[in-house]
Amino acid sequence: MHLPQTHSYSQPHFLNTADLQQEEISALIDLALDLKQGKVKKSLAGKTLATLFFNPSVRTRVSFATAMFKLGGQALEISSNNVWSFEYQDDVVMDGSTIEHVKEVAPVLSRYCDGLAIRCSELVTKSAQSASSGSWAESKQDVVLNSFARYATVPVINMESNVYHPCQGLGDAVTIKEQFGETRGKKYVHTWAYHPKALPMATTNSQMLAACDLGMDVVIAHPQGWELDPEILAVAQKRAIQSGGSLEISYDQDEAIEGADIVCAKSWGALPYYGNWEAEKEARSSLQHWIVDEEKMARTHDGKFMHCLPVRRNVEVTQGVLDSNRSIVIDEAENRMWAQMALLATLLDQ
């Protein structure tokens, strides 16, 4: 059985869902659900995806490998184990610790493989102390991901960078569409949750964009001081309006959750403290009440609970919520694979 040829894709890479038209995202969601229902063609037979992991990974690693296998191709995993030393700066004299320039790495891998997938998020790997020298302005450049995209001659997929985690966003969109069918007018609450360490905001950025693209009434709830990047918020606001939805910010978790159809929890580090994580840790220490529990879920409109995983039980969310029929975190994790199958079948089979 052949996949329909109606799933066009306008971008050479998949770095951020906001690079796509909303119609293209809808087509990917529909294809993912069709694939999940058994309409699978092994469309990538003989094709190879190189997956470069600069960070540890469980769901992303396995879901991409399985997605390629189900489509008849293969994923070739390349893990760093802290031994890579690539150079990304232009016009540099490489007489230091770097041993190979991305200008050679990316095009060579492009000759071997049909696509490259990159996971490189500084806060995922680095401790708060070792990550403290960088600024958000520097991290926001996503030098590793964008360098591979610049010099590769095959499609590059973002498996999570400093700024975005578009595969998580796409997988969440598939899950929400699967749960509700019609998503416009549904209330989606993305709430900050306490965590003992500062985490990247890439997942939150992409989950927010996904809900905005679905035409949902989106509320981002977080303590004061944990505001998201204003440029990314502006893009999300624009896309929410385009899809017939809305985007609001709340500093009151209880108020935000009232009447929600979806409550999605995720922690992230505070931008004002970026690079000063000890001070950020001290500031967040008084926010342990930012947890999703049964009492808060009772305020929803029979709402479902989402989390990208891994999740800290009884820290970000109580086990009573996680283990209840309100939780769809396992469906959400599974749908990463189907979403990525749709993406790979579309991007690598053009």
One Martini backbone bead per residue (centre of mass of N, CA, C, O) as a GRO file, in nm:
protein
  350
    1MET     BB    1   0.096   0.036   0.023
    2HIS     BB    2   0.049   0.371  -0.047
    3LEU     BB    3   0.124   0.672   0.015
    4PRO     BB    4   0.008   0.963  -0.003
    5GLN     BB    5   0.091   1.256  -0.219
    6THR     BB    6  -0.030   1.509  -0.020
    7HIS     BB    7   0.241   1.541   0.169
    8SER     BB    8   0.368   1.820   0.176
    9TYR     BB    9   0.700   1.994   0.193
   10SER     BB   10   0.873   2.312   0.228
   11GLN     BB   11   1.119   2.201   0.389
   12PRO     BB   12   1.446   2.079   0.430
   13HIS     BB   13   1.371   2.082   0.736
   14PHE     BB   14   1.334   1.995   1.109
   15LEU     BB   15   1.345   2.251   1.364
   16ASN     BB   16   1.046   2.390   1.355
   17THR     BB   17   0.709   2.418   1.345
   18ALA     BB   18   0.708   2.734   1.268
   19ASP     BB   19   0.816   2.675   0.966
   20LEU     BB   20   0.530   2.584   0.919
   21GLN     BB   21   0.243   2.529   0.802
   22GLN     BB   22  -0.054   2.440   0.937
   23GLU     BB   23  -0.127   2.241   0.708
   24GLU     BB   24   0.127   2.064   0.740
   25ILE     BB   25   0.073   1.974   1.029
   26SER     BB   26  -0.199   1.840   0.975
   27ALA     BB   27  -0.087   1.629   0.778
   28LEU     BB   28   0.099   1.489   0.984
   29ILE     BB   29  -0.117   1.409   1.184
   30ASP     BB   30  -0.291   1.240   0.992
   31LEU     BB   31  -0.067   1.041   0.913
   32ALA     BB   32  -0.007   0.931   1.194
   33LEU     BB   33  -0.293   0.813   1.241
   34ASP     BB   34  -0.291   0.628   0.996
   35LEU     BB   35  -0.047   0.462   1.081
   36LYS     BB   36  -0.165   0.364   1.355
   37GLN     BB   37  -0.415   0.216   1.194
   38GLY     BB   38  -0.227   0.046   0.957
   39LYS     BB   39  -0.127   0.249   0.712
   40VAL     BB   40   0.154   0.090   0.614
   41LYS     BB   41   0.452   0.183   0.445
   42LYS     BB   42   0.771   0.078   0.328
   43SER     BB   43   0.911   0.373   0.217
   44LEU     BB   44   1.237   0.339   0.341
   45ALA     BB   45   1.379   0.146   0.174
   46GLY     BB   46   1.733   0.184   0.196
   47LYS     BB   47   1.726   0.389   0.429
   48THR     BB   48   1.920   0.639   0.623
   49LEU     BB   49   1.948   0.743   0.967
   50ALA     BB   50   2.134   0.977   1.138
   51THR     BB   51   2.195   0.969   1.493
   52LEU     BB   52   2.287   1.247   1.699
   53PHE     BB   53   2.411   1.219   2.038
   54PHE     BB   54   2.486   1.466   2.290
   55ASN     BB   55   2.266   1.315   2.457
   56PRO     BB   56   2.067   1.167   2.645
   57SER     BB   57   1.838   0.880   2.563
   58VAL     BB   58   1.520   0.714   2.511
   59ARG     BB   59   1.263   0.790   2.343
   60THR     BB   60   1.407   0.913   2.098
   61ARG     BB   61   1.586   0.678   2.021
   62VAL     BB   62   1.365   0.452   1.996
   63SER     BB   63   1.152   0.596   1.815
   64PHE     BB   64   1.337   0.635   1.567
   65ALA     BB   65   1.427   0.345   1.521
   66THR     BB   66   1.139   0.227   1.494
   67ALA     BB   67   1.036   0.403   1.267
   68MET     BB   68   1.240   0.311   1.053
   69PHE     BB   69   1.175   0.010   1.067
   70LYS     BB   70   0.867   0.030   0.992
   71LEU     BB   71   0.963   0.175   0.704
   72GLY     BB   72   1.237  -0.004   0.611
   73GLY     BB   73   1.464   0.122   0.759
   74GLN     BB   74   1.747   0.296   0.919
   75ALA     BB   75   1.914   0.361   1.229
   76LEU     BB   76   2.217   0.541   1.292
   77GLU     BB   77   2.393   0.542   1.577
   78ILE     BB   78   2.555   0.845   1.723
   79SER     BB   79   2.757   0.860   2.000
   80SER     BB   80   2.969   1.052   2.193
   81ASN     BB   81   3.091   1.004   2.488
   82ASN     BB   82   3.270   1.271   2.503
   83VAL     BB   83   3.464   1.260   2.212
   84TRP     BB   84   3.377   1.488   2.068
   85SER     BB   85   3.542   1.758   1.846
   86PHE     BB   86   3.387   2.001   1.711
   87GLU     BB   87   3.373   2.254   1.468
   88TYR     BB   88   3.186   2.586   1.410
   89GLN     BB   89   3.373   2.796   1.329
   90ASP     BB   90   3.477   3.039   1.133
   91ASP     BB   91   3.788   3.112   1.055
   92VAL     BB   92   3.968   2.882   1.194
   93VAL     BB   93   4.234   2.774   1.395
   94MET     BB   94   4.300   2.420   1.439
   95ASP     BB   95   4.510   2.418   1.734
   96GLY     BB   96   4.333   2.258   1.930
   97SER     BB   97   4.077   2.037   2.040
   98THR     BB   98   3.973   2.027   1.767
   99ILE     BB   99   3.934   1.775   1.483
  100GLU     BB  100   3.655   1.870   1.337
  101HIS     BB  101   3.456   1.998   1.091
  102VAL     BB  102   3.131   2.050   0.995
  103LYS     BB  103   3.206   2.089   0.688
  104GLU     BB  104   3.269   1.772   0.682
  105VAL     BB  105   3.069   1.604   0.845
  106ALA     BB  106   2.794   1.670   0.710
  107PRO     BB  107   2.858   1.592   0.406
  108VAL     BB  108   2.952   1.302   0.462
  109LEU     BB  109   2.692   1.196   0.595
  110SER     BB  110   2.521   1.271   0.340
  111ARG     BB  111   2.653   1.042   0.162
  112TYR     BB  112   2.553   0.801   0.350
  113CYS     BB  113   2.279   0.953   0.412
  114ASP     BB  114   1.927   1.068   0.409
  115GLY     BB  115   1.960   1.165   0.718
  116LEU     BB  116   1.961   1.395   0.999
  117ALA     BB  117   1.983   1.368   1.362
  118ILE     BB  118   1.966   1.611   1.635
  119ARG     BB  119   2.104   1.614   1.979
  120CYS     BB  120   2.140   1.947   2.147
  121SER     BB  121   2.146   2.014   2.499
  122GLU     BB  122   2.295   2.171   2.748
  123LEU     BB  123   2.104   2.113   3.008
  124VAL     BB  124   2.092   1.805   2.986
  125THR     BB  125   2.409   1.755   3.047
  126LYS     BB  126   2.473   1.984   3.217
  127SER     BB  127   2.548   2.125   3.483
  128ALA     BB  128   2.493   2.407   3.644
  129GLN     BB  129   2.792   2.480   3.670
  130SER     BB  130   2.896   2.411   3.371
  131ALA     BB  131   2.657   2.609   3.240
  132SER     BB  132   2.721   2.908   3.363
  133SER     BB  133   2.879   3.062   3.120
  134GLY     BB  134   2.628   3.096   2.968
  135SER     BB  135   2.390   3.242   2.757
  136TRP     BB  136   2.093   3.278   2.609
  137ALA     BB  137   2.191   3.417   2.353
  138GLU     BB  138   2.385   3.184   2.285
  139SER     BB  139   2.199   2.933   2.304
  140LYS     BB  140   1.983   3.039   2.090
  141GLN     BB  141   2.165   2.970   1.832
  142ASP     BB  142   2.211   2.672   1.783
  143VAL     BB  143   2.490   2.582   1.654
  144VAL     BB  144   2.485   2.281   1.597
  145LEU     BB  145   2.224   2.248   1.441
  146ASN     BB  146   2.267   2.485   1.230
  147SER     BB  147   2.530   2.370   1.110
  148PHE     BB  148   2.418   2.111   0.997
  149ALA     BB  149   2.198   2.249   0.822
  150ARG     BB  150   2.401   2.414   0.648
  151TYR     BB  151   2.602   2.154   0.549
  152ALA     BB  152   2.394   1.977   0.469
  153THR     BB  153   2.238   1.766   0.190
  154VAL     BB  154   2.025   1.677   0.397
  155PRO     BB  155   1.798   1.623   0.611
  156VAL     BB  156   1.722   1.790   0.923
  157ILE     BB  157   1.662   1.686   1.262
  158ASN     BB  158   1.512   1.790   1.561
  159MET     BB  159   1.565   1.621   1.886
  160GLU     BB  160   1.686   1.866   2.047
  161SER     BB  161   1.740   2.180   2.173
  162ASN     BB  162   1.762   2.475   2.334
  163VAL     BB  163   1.469   2.577   2.203
  164TYR     BB  164   1.366   2.299   2.061
  165HIS     BB  165   1.095   2.021   2.042
  166PRO     BB  166   0.923   1.925   1.773
  167CYS     BB  167   0.859   1.621   1.821
  168GLN     BB  168   0.698   1.669   2.078
  169GLY     BB  169   0.490   1.860   1.961
  170LEU     BB  170   0.380   1.666   1.745
  171GLY     BB  171   0.302   1.434   1.936
  172ASP     BB  172   0.101   1.602   2.101
  173ALA     BB  173  -0.088   1.672   1.868
  174VAL     BB  174  -0.170   1.382   1.812
  175THR     BB  175  -0.291   1.326   2.093
  176ILE     BB  176  -0.507   1.550   2.098
  177LYS     BB  177  -0.651   1.463   1.838
  178GLU     BB  178  -0.717   1.176   1.937
  179GLN     BB  179  -0.890   1.267   2.189
  180PHE     BB  180  -1.086   1.513   2.038
  181GLY     BB  181  -1.044   1.599   1.738
  182GLU     BB  182  -1.169   1.869   1.813
  183THR     BB  183  -0.967   2.159   1.923
  184ARG     BB  184  -1.130   2.393   1.906
  185GLY     BB  185  -1.187   2.552   2.224
  186LYS     BB  186  -0.988   2.417   2.385
  187LYS     BB  187  -0.829   2.382   2.699
  188TYR     BB  188  -0.481   2.470   2.743
  189VAL     BB  189  -0.249   2.382   3.005
  190HIS     BB  190   0.074   2.518   3.078
  191THR     BB  191   0.266   2.408   3.353
  192TRP     BB  192   0.463   2.481   3.584
  193ALA     BB  193   0.710   2.285   3.767
  194TYR     BB  194   0.865   2.150   4.007
  195HIS     BB  195   1.231   2.120   4.030
  196PRO     BB  196   1.556   2.054   4.143
  197LYS     BB  197   1.621   2.154   3.844
  198ALA     BB  198   1.726   2.299   3.571
  199LEU     BB  199   1.550   2.325   3.264
  200PRO     BB  200   1.466   2.320   2.964
  201MET     BB  201   1.246   2.507   2.719
  202ALA     BB  202   1.198   2.349   2.454
  203THR     BB  203   0.944   2.184   2.511
  204THR     BB  204   0.754   2.414   2.585
  205ASN     BB  205   0.771   2.569   2.321
  206SER     BB  206   0.654   2.330   2.143
  207GLN     BB  207   0.392   2.276   2.298
  208MET     BB  208   0.274   2.556   2.263
  209LEU     BB  209   0.274   2.564   1.952
  210ALA     BB  210   0.092   2.319   1.911
  211ALA     BB  211  -0.163   2.432   2.052
  212CYS     BB  212  -0.185   2.685   1.874
  213ASP     BB  213  -0.218   2.522   1.597
  214LEU     BB  214  -0.504   2.389   1.714
  215GLY     BB  215  -0.694   2.625   1.834
  216MET     BB  216  -0.644   2.679   2.124
  217ASP     BB  217  -0.685   2.767   2.464
  218VAL     BB  218  -0.401   2.911   2.587
  219VAL     BB  219  -0.222   2.848   2.900
  220ILE     BB  220   0.045   3.000   3.078
  221ALA     BB  221   0.187   2.872   3.379
  222HIS     BB  222   0.373   3.079   3.617
  223PRO     BB  223   0.598   3.217   3.782
  224GLN     BB  224   0.749   3.482   3.863
  225GLY     BB  225   1.044   3.475   3.643
  226TRP     BB  226   0.934   3.234   3.421
  227GLU     BB  227   0.950   3.354   3.156
  228LEU     BB  228   0.938   3.349   2.834
  229ASP     BB  229   1.037   3.412   2.537
  230PRO     BB  230   0.918   3.682   2.365
  231GLU     BB  231   0.957   3.587   2.070
  232ILE     BB  232   0.811   3.313   2.102
  233LEU     BB  233   0.544   3.425   2.205
  234ALA     BB  234   0.479   3.589   1.950
  235VAL     BB  235   0.455   3.348   1.761
  236ALA     BB  236   0.234   3.198   1.918
  237GLN     BB  237   0.023   3.422   1.902
  238LYS     BB  238  -0.001   3.430   1.595
  239ARG     BB  239  -0.082   3.125   1.558
  240ALA     BB  240  -0.335   3.132   1.731
  241ILE     BB  241  -0.490   3.332   1.557
  242GLN     BB  242  -0.474   3.172   1.286
  243SER     BB  243  -0.635   2.912   1.430
  244GLY     BB  244  -0.858   3.038   1.646
  245GLY     BB  245  -0.714   3.111   1.903
  246SER     BB  246  -0.526   3.141   2.218
  247LEU     BB  247  -0.307   3.350   2.444
  248GLU     BB  248  -0.207   3.311   2.788
  249ILE     BB  249  -0.109   3.448   3.107
  250SER     BB  250  -0.023   3.292   3.430
  251TYR     BB  251   0.037   3.314   3.803
  252ASP     BB  252  -0.211   3.103   3.851
  253GLN     BB  253  -0.266   2.776   3.872
  254ASP     BB  254  -0.557   2.740   3.971
  255GLU     BB  255  -0.689   2.937   3.769
  256ALA     BB  256  -0.583   2.810   3.504
  257ILE     BB  257  -0.711   2.511   3.544
  258GLU     BB  258  -0.982   2.605   3.513
  259GLY     BB  259  -1.152   2.413   3.274
  260ALA     BB  260  -0.962   2.209   3.165
  261ASP     BB  261  -0.871   1.967   2.913
  262ILE     BB  262  -0.559   2.034   2.948
  263VAL     BB  263  -0.270   1.922   3.144
  264CYS     BB  264   0.063   2.048   3.118
  265ALA     BB  265   0.372   1.952   3.249
  266LYS     BB  266   0.667   2.175   3.312
  267SER     BB  267   0.995   2.243   3.352
  268TRP     BB  268   1.200   2.550   3.392
  269GLY     BB  269   1.424   2.786   3.350
  270ALA     BB  270   1.523   3.101   3.444
  271LEU     BB  271   1.623   3.362   3.254
  272PRO     BB  272   1.741   3.568   3.472
  273TYR     BB  273   1.941   3.304   3.563
  274TYR     BB  274   2.105   3.253   3.326
  275GLY     BB  275   2.411   3.112   3.442
  276ASN     BB  276   2.273   3.122   3.759
  277TRP     BB  277   2.180   2.836   3.913
  278GLU     BB  278   2.201   2.877   4.217
  279ALA     BB  279   2.001   3.113   4.231
  280GLU     BB  280   1.767   2.960   4.099
  281LYS     BB  281   1.743   2.738   4.312
  282GLU     BB  282   1.670   2.927   4.543
  283ALA     BB  283   1.413   3.050   4.412
  284ARG     BB  284   1.260   2.761   4.372
  285SER     BB  285   1.238   2.646   4.672
  286SER     BB  286   0.940   2.802   4.718
  287LEU     BB  287   0.780   2.615   4.464
  288GLN     BB  288   0.652   2.324   4.553
  289HIS     BB  289   0.338   2.396   4.497
  290TRP     BB  290   0.408   2.340   4.188
  291ILE     BB  291   0.167   2.103   4.157
  292VAL     BB  292   0.001   1.821   4.030
  293ASP     BB  293  -0.314   1.738   4.159
  294GLU     BB  294  -0.621   1.624   4.241
  295GLU     BB  295  -0.743   1.900   4.318
  296LYS     BB  296  -0.672   2.042   4.050
  297MET     BB  297  -0.808   1.837   3.852
  298ALA     BB  298  -1.100   1.895   3.970
  299ARG     BB  299  -1.108   2.187   3.811
  300THR     BB  300  -1.161   2.056   3.560
  301HIS     BB  301  -1.285   1.932   3.236
  302ASP     BB  302  -1.209   1.640   3.253
  303GLY     BB  303  -0.907   1.633   3.243
  304LYS     BB  304  -0.598   1.587   3.097
  305PHE     BB  305  -0.272   1.442   3.141
  306MET     BB  306   0.055   1.584   3.065
  307HIS     BB  307   0.390   1.448   2.979
  308CYS     BB  308   0.704   1.396   2.834
  309LEU     BB  309   0.920   1.284   2.979
  310PRO     BB  310   1.052   1.263   3.245
  311VAL     BB  311   0.914   1.209   3.580
  312ARG     BB  312   0.853   1.347   3.900
  313ARG     BB  313   0.727   1.194   4.148
  314ASN     BB  314   0.587   1.403   4.381
  315VAL     BB  315   0.678   1.688   4.234
  316GLU     BB  316   0.519   1.758   3.964
  317VAL     BB  317   0.338   1.495   4.025
  318THR     BB  318   0.117   1.292   4.134
  319GLN     BB  319   0.045   0.957   4.152
  320GLY     BB  320  -0.263   0.989   4.136
  321VAL     BB  321  -0.255   1.116   3.851
  322LEU     BB  322  -0.067   0.923   3.690
  323ASP     BB  323  -0.257   0.655   3.774
  324SER     BB  324  -0.484   0.764   3.622
  325ASN     BB  325  -0.731   0.820   3.368
  326ARG     BB  326  -0.613   1.114   3.309
  327SER     BB  327  -0.361   0.986   3.207
  328ILE     BB  328  -0.157   1.026   2.878
  329VAL     BB  329   0.161   0.965   2.875
  330ILE     BB  330   0.183   0.699   2.711
  331ASP     BB  331   0.049   0.792   2.455
  332GLU     BB  332   0.239   1.031   2.412
  333ALA     BB  333   0.496   0.860   2.377
  334GLU     BB  334   0.402   0.684   2.141
  335ASN     BB  335   0.336   0.930   1.939
  336ARG     BB  336   0.620   0.996   1.863
  337MET     BB  337   0.656   0.767   1.659
  338TRP     BB  338   0.421   0.837   1.462
  339ALA     BB  339   0.513   1.125   1.403
  340GLN     BB  340   0.797   1.040   1.292
  341MET     BB  341   0.695   0.868   1.065
  342ALA     BB  342   0.556   1.096   0.913
  343LEU     BB  343   0.804   1.271   0.880
  344LEU     BB  344   0.992   1.068   0.736
  345ALA     BB  345   0.800   0.993   0.499
  346THR     BB  346   0.806   1.294   0.398
  347LEU     BB  347   1.112   1.395   0.404
  348LEU     BB  348   1.263   1.120   0.271
  349ASP     BB  349   1.030   1.091   0.013
  350GLN     BB  350   1.083   1.339  -0.207
   0.00000   0.00000   0.00000
